[in-house]
PDB file of C-alpha atoms in Angstrom:
ATOM      1  CA  MET P   1       1.808  52.596 -30.571  1.00 58.00           C
ATOM      2  CA  ASN P   2       1.630  49.063 -29.291  1.00 59.00           C
ATOM      3  CA  THR P   3       3.857  48.523 -26.251  1.00 58.00           C
ATOM      4  CA  THR P   4       2.912  44.911 -25.813  1.00 56.00           C
ATOM      5  CA  THR P   5       5.928  42.647 -25.956  1.00 56.00           C
ATOM      6  CA  ALA P   6       5.934  39.004 -26.697  1.00 57.00           C
ATOM      7  CA  ALA P   7       6.428  36.860 -23.663  1.00 60.00           C
ATOM      8  CA  THR P   8      10.009  35.766 -23.470  1.00 60.00           C
ATOM      9  CA  PRO P   9      10.334  32.124 -22.765  1.00 55.00           C
ATOM     10  CA  THR P  10      11.949  31.361 -19.461  1.00 57.00           C
ATOM     11  CA  PRO P  11      14.535  28.646 -19.342  1.00 60.00           C
ATOM     12  CA  ALA P  12      13.416  25.480 -17.656  1.00 66.00           C
ATOM     13  CA  THR P  13      14.354  25.431 -14.029  1.00 74.00           C
ATOM     14  CA  ARG P  14      16.982  22.855 -13.330  1.00 82.00           C
ATOM     15  CA  ARG P  15      16.182  20.583 -10.430  1.00 86.00           C
ATOM     16  CA  PRO P  16      18.944  19.851  -7.943  1.00 91.00           C
ATOM     17  CA  GLY P  17      20.375  16.390  -7.604  1.00 90.00           C
ATOM     18  CA  ALA P  18      20.362  13.760 -10.308  1.00 92.00           C
ATOM     19  CA  PRO P  19      17.896  11.310 -11.803  1.00 95.00           C
ATOM     20  CA  TRP P  20      18.069   7.902 -10.149  1.00 95.00           C
ATOM     21  CA  TRP P  21      19.484   6.168 -13.226  1.00 96.00           C
ATOM     22  CA  ALA P  22      22.304   8.703 -13.630  1.00 97.00           C
ATOM     23  CA  ALA P  23      23.214   8.751  -9.941  1.00 97.00           C
ATOM     24  CA  GLY P  24      23.197   4.954  -9.829  1.00 97.00           C
ATOM     25  CA  ALA P  25      25.305   4.577 -12.960  1.00 98.00           C
ATOM     26  CA  VAL P  26      27.879   7.127 -11.788  1.00 98.00           C
ATOM     27  CA  SER P  27      28.070   5.584  -8.304  1.00 98.00           C
ATOM     28  CA  VAL P  28      28.540   2.050  -9.633  1.00 98.00           C
ATOM     29  CA  ALA P  29      31.043   3.120 -12.302  1.00 98.00           C
ATOM     30  CA  ALA P  30      33.068   5.255  -9.892  1.00 98.00           C
ATOM     31  CA  ALA P  31      33.216   2.576  -7.183  1.00 98.00           C
ATOM     32  CA  THR P  32      34.163  -0.109  -9.709  1.00 98.00           C
ATOM     33  CA  ALA P  33      36.861   2.058 -11.277  1.00 98.00           C
ATOM     34  CA  ALA P  34      38.283   3.013  -7.875  1.00 98.00           C
ATOM     35  CA  ASN P  35      38.410  -0.625  -6.787  1.00 98.00           C
ATOM     36  CA  LEU P  36      40.171  -1.645 -10.004  1.00 98.00           C
ATOM     37  CA  VAL P  37      42.732   1.097  -9.369  1.00 98.00           C
ATOM     38  CA  LEU P  38      43.191  -0.254  -5.832  1.00 98.00           C
ATOM     39  CA  LEU P  39      43.698  -3.745  -7.267  1.00 97.00           C
ATOM     40  CA  GLY P  40      46.445  -2.404  -9.517  1.00 97.00           C
ATOM     41  CA  LEU P  41      48.031  -0.532  -6.624  1.00 97.00           C
ATOM     42  CA  GLY P  42      47.912  -3.698  -4.558  1.00 96.00           C
ATOM     43  CA  HIS P  43      49.954  -5.491  -7.185  1.00 96.00           C
ATOM     44  CA  LEU P  44      52.379  -2.541  -7.364  1.00 97.00           C
ATOM     45  CA  VAL P  45      53.045  -2.565  -3.615  1.00 96.00           C
ATOM     46  CA  GLY P  46      53.679  -6.291  -3.618  1.00 95.00           C
ATOM     47  CA  ALA P  47      50.448  -7.581  -2.102  1.00 95.00           C
ATOM     48  CA  SER P  48      49.837 -11.204  -3.034  1.00 94.00           C
ATOM     49  CA  MET P  49      46.191 -10.444  -3.879  1.00 95.00           C
ATOM     50  CA  GLU P  50      45.348 -14.055  -3.012  1.00 94.00           C
ATOM     51  CA  HIS P  51      43.239 -15.467  -0.226  1.00 91.00           C
ATOM     52  CA  PRO P  52      42.177 -18.916   0.955  1.00 89.00           C
ATOM     53  CA  ASP P  53      38.972 -20.114  -0.658  1.00 86.00           C
ATOM     54  CA  GLY P  54      36.345 -22.215   1.055  1.00 80.00           C
ATOM     55  CA  ALA P  55      37.626 -25.478  -0.459  1.00 85.00           C
ATOM     56  CA  GLY P  56      41.089 -25.343   1.084  1.00 84.00           C
ATOM     57  CA  GLY P  57      42.792 -23.827  -1.960  1.00 89.00           C
ATOM     58  CA  ILE P  58      44.037 -20.373  -2.811  1.00 90.00           C
ATOM     59  CA  ALA P  59      41.954 -17.926  -4.856  1.00 91.00           C
ATOM     60  CA  ALA P  60      43.434 -14.957  -6.702  1.00 94.00           C
ATOM     61  CA  VAL P  61      41.755 -11.585  -6.556  1.00 95.00           C
ATOM     62  CA  GLU P  62      41.278 -10.715 -10.228  1.00 96.00           C
ATOM     63  CA  ALA P  63      39.876  -7.729 -12.119  1.00 97.00           C
ATOM     64  CA  GLY P  64      36.680  -9.487 -13.194  1.00 97.00           C
ATOM     65  CA  GLY P  65      35.857 -10.538  -9.662  1.00 96.00           C
ATOM     66  CA  VAL P  66      36.615  -7.080  -8.308  1.00 97.00           C
ATOM     67  CA  ALA P  67      34.377  -5.461 -10.929  1.00 98.00           C
ATOM     68  CA  LEU P  68      31.568  -7.922 -10.279  1.00 98.00           C
ATOM     69  CA  MET P  69      31.779  -7.694  -6.491  1.00 95.00           C
ATOM     70  CA  SER P  70      31.931  -3.893  -6.673  1.00 96.00           C
ATOM     71  CA  ALA P  71      29.102  -3.324  -9.121  1.00 97.00           C
ATOM     72  CA  VAL P  72      26.458  -5.942  -8.289  1.00 97.00           C
ATOM     73  CA  PRO P  73      25.938  -5.347  -4.540  1.00 95.00           C
ATOM     74  CA  LEU P  74      26.047  -1.575  -4.961  1.00 96.00           C
ATOM     75  CA  ALA P  75      23.610  -1.647  -7.882  1.00 97.00           C
ATOM     76  CA  ALA P  76      21.260  -4.014  -6.034  1.00 96.00           C
ATOM     77  CA  GLY P  77      21.232  -1.937  -2.857  1.00 96.00           C
ATOM     78  CA  PHE P  78      20.886   1.301  -4.789  1.00 97.00           C
ATOM     79  CA  THR P  79      17.967  -0.077  -6.801  1.00 97.00           C
ATOM     80  CA  ALA P  80      16.243  -1.399  -3.682  1.00 96.00           C
ATOM     81  CA  ALA P  81      16.577   1.981  -1.944  1.00 96.00           C
ATOM     82  CA  VAL P  82      15.207   3.839  -4.967  1.00 97.00           C
ATOM     83  CA  LEU P  83      12.277   1.435  -5.358  1.00 97.00           C
ATOM     84  CA  LEU P  84      11.424   1.652  -1.657  1.00 96.00           C
ATOM     85  CA  SER P  85      11.598   5.444  -1.892  1.00 96.00           C
ATOM     86  CA  LEU P  86       8.588   5.302  -4.214  1.00 95.00           C
ATOM     87  CA  LEU P  87       6.597   4.260  -1.147  1.00 96.00           C
ATOM     88  CA  TRP P  88       8.293   6.697   1.239  1.00 94.00           C
ATOM     89  CA  LYS P  89      10.763   9.401   0.189  1.00 93.00           C
ATOM     90  CA  GLY P  90      12.375   9.205   3.620  1.00 93.00           C
ATOM     91  CA  PHE P  91      13.761   5.820   2.693  1.00 95.00           C
ATOM     92  CA  LEU P  92      16.470   7.504   0.626  1.00 96.00           C
ATOM     93  CA  ARG P  93      18.005   8.919   3.829  1.00 96.00           C
ATOM     94  CA  THR P  94      17.507   5.573   5.551  1.00 96.00           C
ATOM     95  CA  GLY P  95      19.212   3.860   2.619  1.00 96.00           C
ATOM     96  CA  GLN P  96      22.087   6.313   2.836  1.00 97.00           C
ATOM     97  CA  ILE P  97      22.617   5.568   6.501  1.00 97.00           C
ATOM     98  CA  VAL P  98      22.123   1.800   6.337  1.00 96.00           C
ATOM     99  CA  GLY P  99      24.212   1.416   3.180  1.00 95.00           C
ATOM    100  CA  THR P 100      27.028   3.530   4.562  1.00 96.00           C
ATOM    101  CA  VAL P 101      27.054   1.654   7.878  1.00 97.00           C
ATOM    102  CA  LEU P 102      27.049  -1.735   6.119  1.00 95.00           C
ATOM    103  CA  ALA P 103      29.877  -0.698   3.799  1.00 95.00           C
ATOM    104  CA  ALA P 104      31.913   0.671   6.701  1.00 95.00           C
ATOM    105  CA  ALA P 105      31.263  -2.389   8.870  1.00 96.00           C
ATOM    106  CA  SER P 106      32.301  -4.723   6.056  1.00 95.00           C
ATOM    107  CA  THR P 107      35.802  -3.239   6.033  1.00 95.00           C
ATOM    108  CA  VAL P 108      36.830  -5.606   8.834  1.00 96.00           C
ATOM    109  CA  MET P 109      35.988  -8.750   6.836  1.00 94.00           C
ATOM    110  CA  PRO P 110      39.261  -8.854   4.850  1.00 93.00           C
ATOM    111  CA  PHE P 111      41.251  -8.944   8.081  1.00 94.00           C
ATOM    112  CA  PHE P 112      39.783 -12.388   8.764  1.00 92.00           C
ATOM    113  CA  ALA P 113      40.783 -13.696   5.327  1.00 88.00           C
ATOM    114  CA  GLY P 114      44.052 -15.198   6.524  1.00 88.00           C
ATOM    115  CA  THR P 115      46.277 -13.617   3.891  1.00 91.00           C
ATOM    116  CA  ASP P 116      49.159 -11.140   3.956  1.00 94.00           C
ATOM    117  CA  LEU P 117      48.630  -7.742   5.572  1.00 95.00           C
ATOM    118  CA  ALA P 118      49.055  -5.784   2.329  1.00 96.00           C
ATOM    119  CA  THR P 119      46.302  -7.788   0.631  1.00 96.00           C
ATOM    120  CA  GLU P 120      44.047  -7.404   3.665  1.00 96.00           C
ATOM    121  CA  ALA P 121      44.604  -3.625   3.652  1.00 96.00           C
ATOM    122  CA  VAL P 122      43.858  -3.300  -0.078  1.00 97.00           C
ATOM    123  CA  LEU P 123      40.711  -5.422   0.234  1.00 96.00           C
ATOM    124  CA  ALA P 124      39.562  -3.350   3.230  1.00 97.00           C
ATOM    125  CA  LEU P 125      40.098  -0.148   1.238  1.00 97.00           C
ATOM    126  CA  MET P 126      37.935  -1.615  -1.514  1.00 97.00           C
ATOM    127  CA  HIS P 127      35.116  -1.836   1.024  1.00 97.00           C
ATOM    128  CA  VAL P 128      35.761   1.754   2.137  1.00 97.00           C
ATOM    129  CA  VAL P 129      35.270   2.930  -1.470  1.00 97.00           C
ATOM    130  CA  LEU P 130      31.599   1.969  -1.209  1.00 96.00           C
ATOM    131  CA  VAL P 131      30.969   4.431   1.632  1.00 97.00           C
ATOM    132  CA  PRO P 132      31.059   7.644  -0.445  1.00 97.00           C
ATOM    133  CA  ALA P 133      29.521   5.868  -3.448  1.00 97.00           C
ATOM    134  CA  VAL P 134      26.443   4.937  -1.410  1.00 97.00           C
ATOM    135  CA  TRP P 135      26.186   8.240   0.464  1.00 97.00           C
ATOM    136  CA  LEU P 136      26.704  10.563  -2.495  1.00 97.00           C
ATOM    137  CA  GLY P 137      24.714   8.522  -5.011  1.00 97.00           C
ATOM    138  CA  LEU P 138      21.600   8.209  -2.874  1.00 97.00           C
ATOM    139  CA  GLY P 139      22.096  11.797  -1.715  1.00 96.00           C
ATOM    140  CA  ALA P 140      21.833  13.025  -5.305  1.00 96.00           C
ATOM    141  CA  VAL P 141      18.608  11.071  -5.797  1.00 96.00           C
ATOM    142  CA  ARG P 142      17.283  12.399  -2.483  1.00 96.00           C
ATOM    143  CA  ARG P 143      17.969  16.025  -3.419  1.00 95.00           C
ATOM    144  CA  ARG P 144      16.026  15.542  -6.644  1.00 93.00           C
ATOM    145  CA  ALA P 145      13.141  13.716  -4.925  1.00 93.00           C
ATOM    146  CA  LEU P 146      12.736  16.409  -2.279  1.00 91.00           C
ATOM    147  CA  SER P 147      12.896  19.376  -4.673  1.00 88.00           C
TER     148      SER P 147
END
């Protein structure tokens, strides 16, 4: 009697974290969506959502500008951190720290805009949204890279 059994295939082991492209896309999409929600809430609470522009006029904070200013800097920084991590995996942690500190430090910028307090608060919260987006997004890539 033959007691030999066929080898049962083992399921592929799932690596922790996320691929860079997925983590980046989720981070950018989540931060952009959150900032658009904040824009809507700003209008609901009566914030003017306007600020002085550099030419002496008034500029409105609009959805397109919010989406652009949320997505592009985050995507650029995320991409730079991932590319630099190809040279040194430790750069993902450095990118987490530097990106988080820069996002947190930028929260004071709206308070120098010279607009109403409600608009300043909403704009500052839009900067705060980037903190978890940077930390969690690069953290997911880091977990995958170190596994």
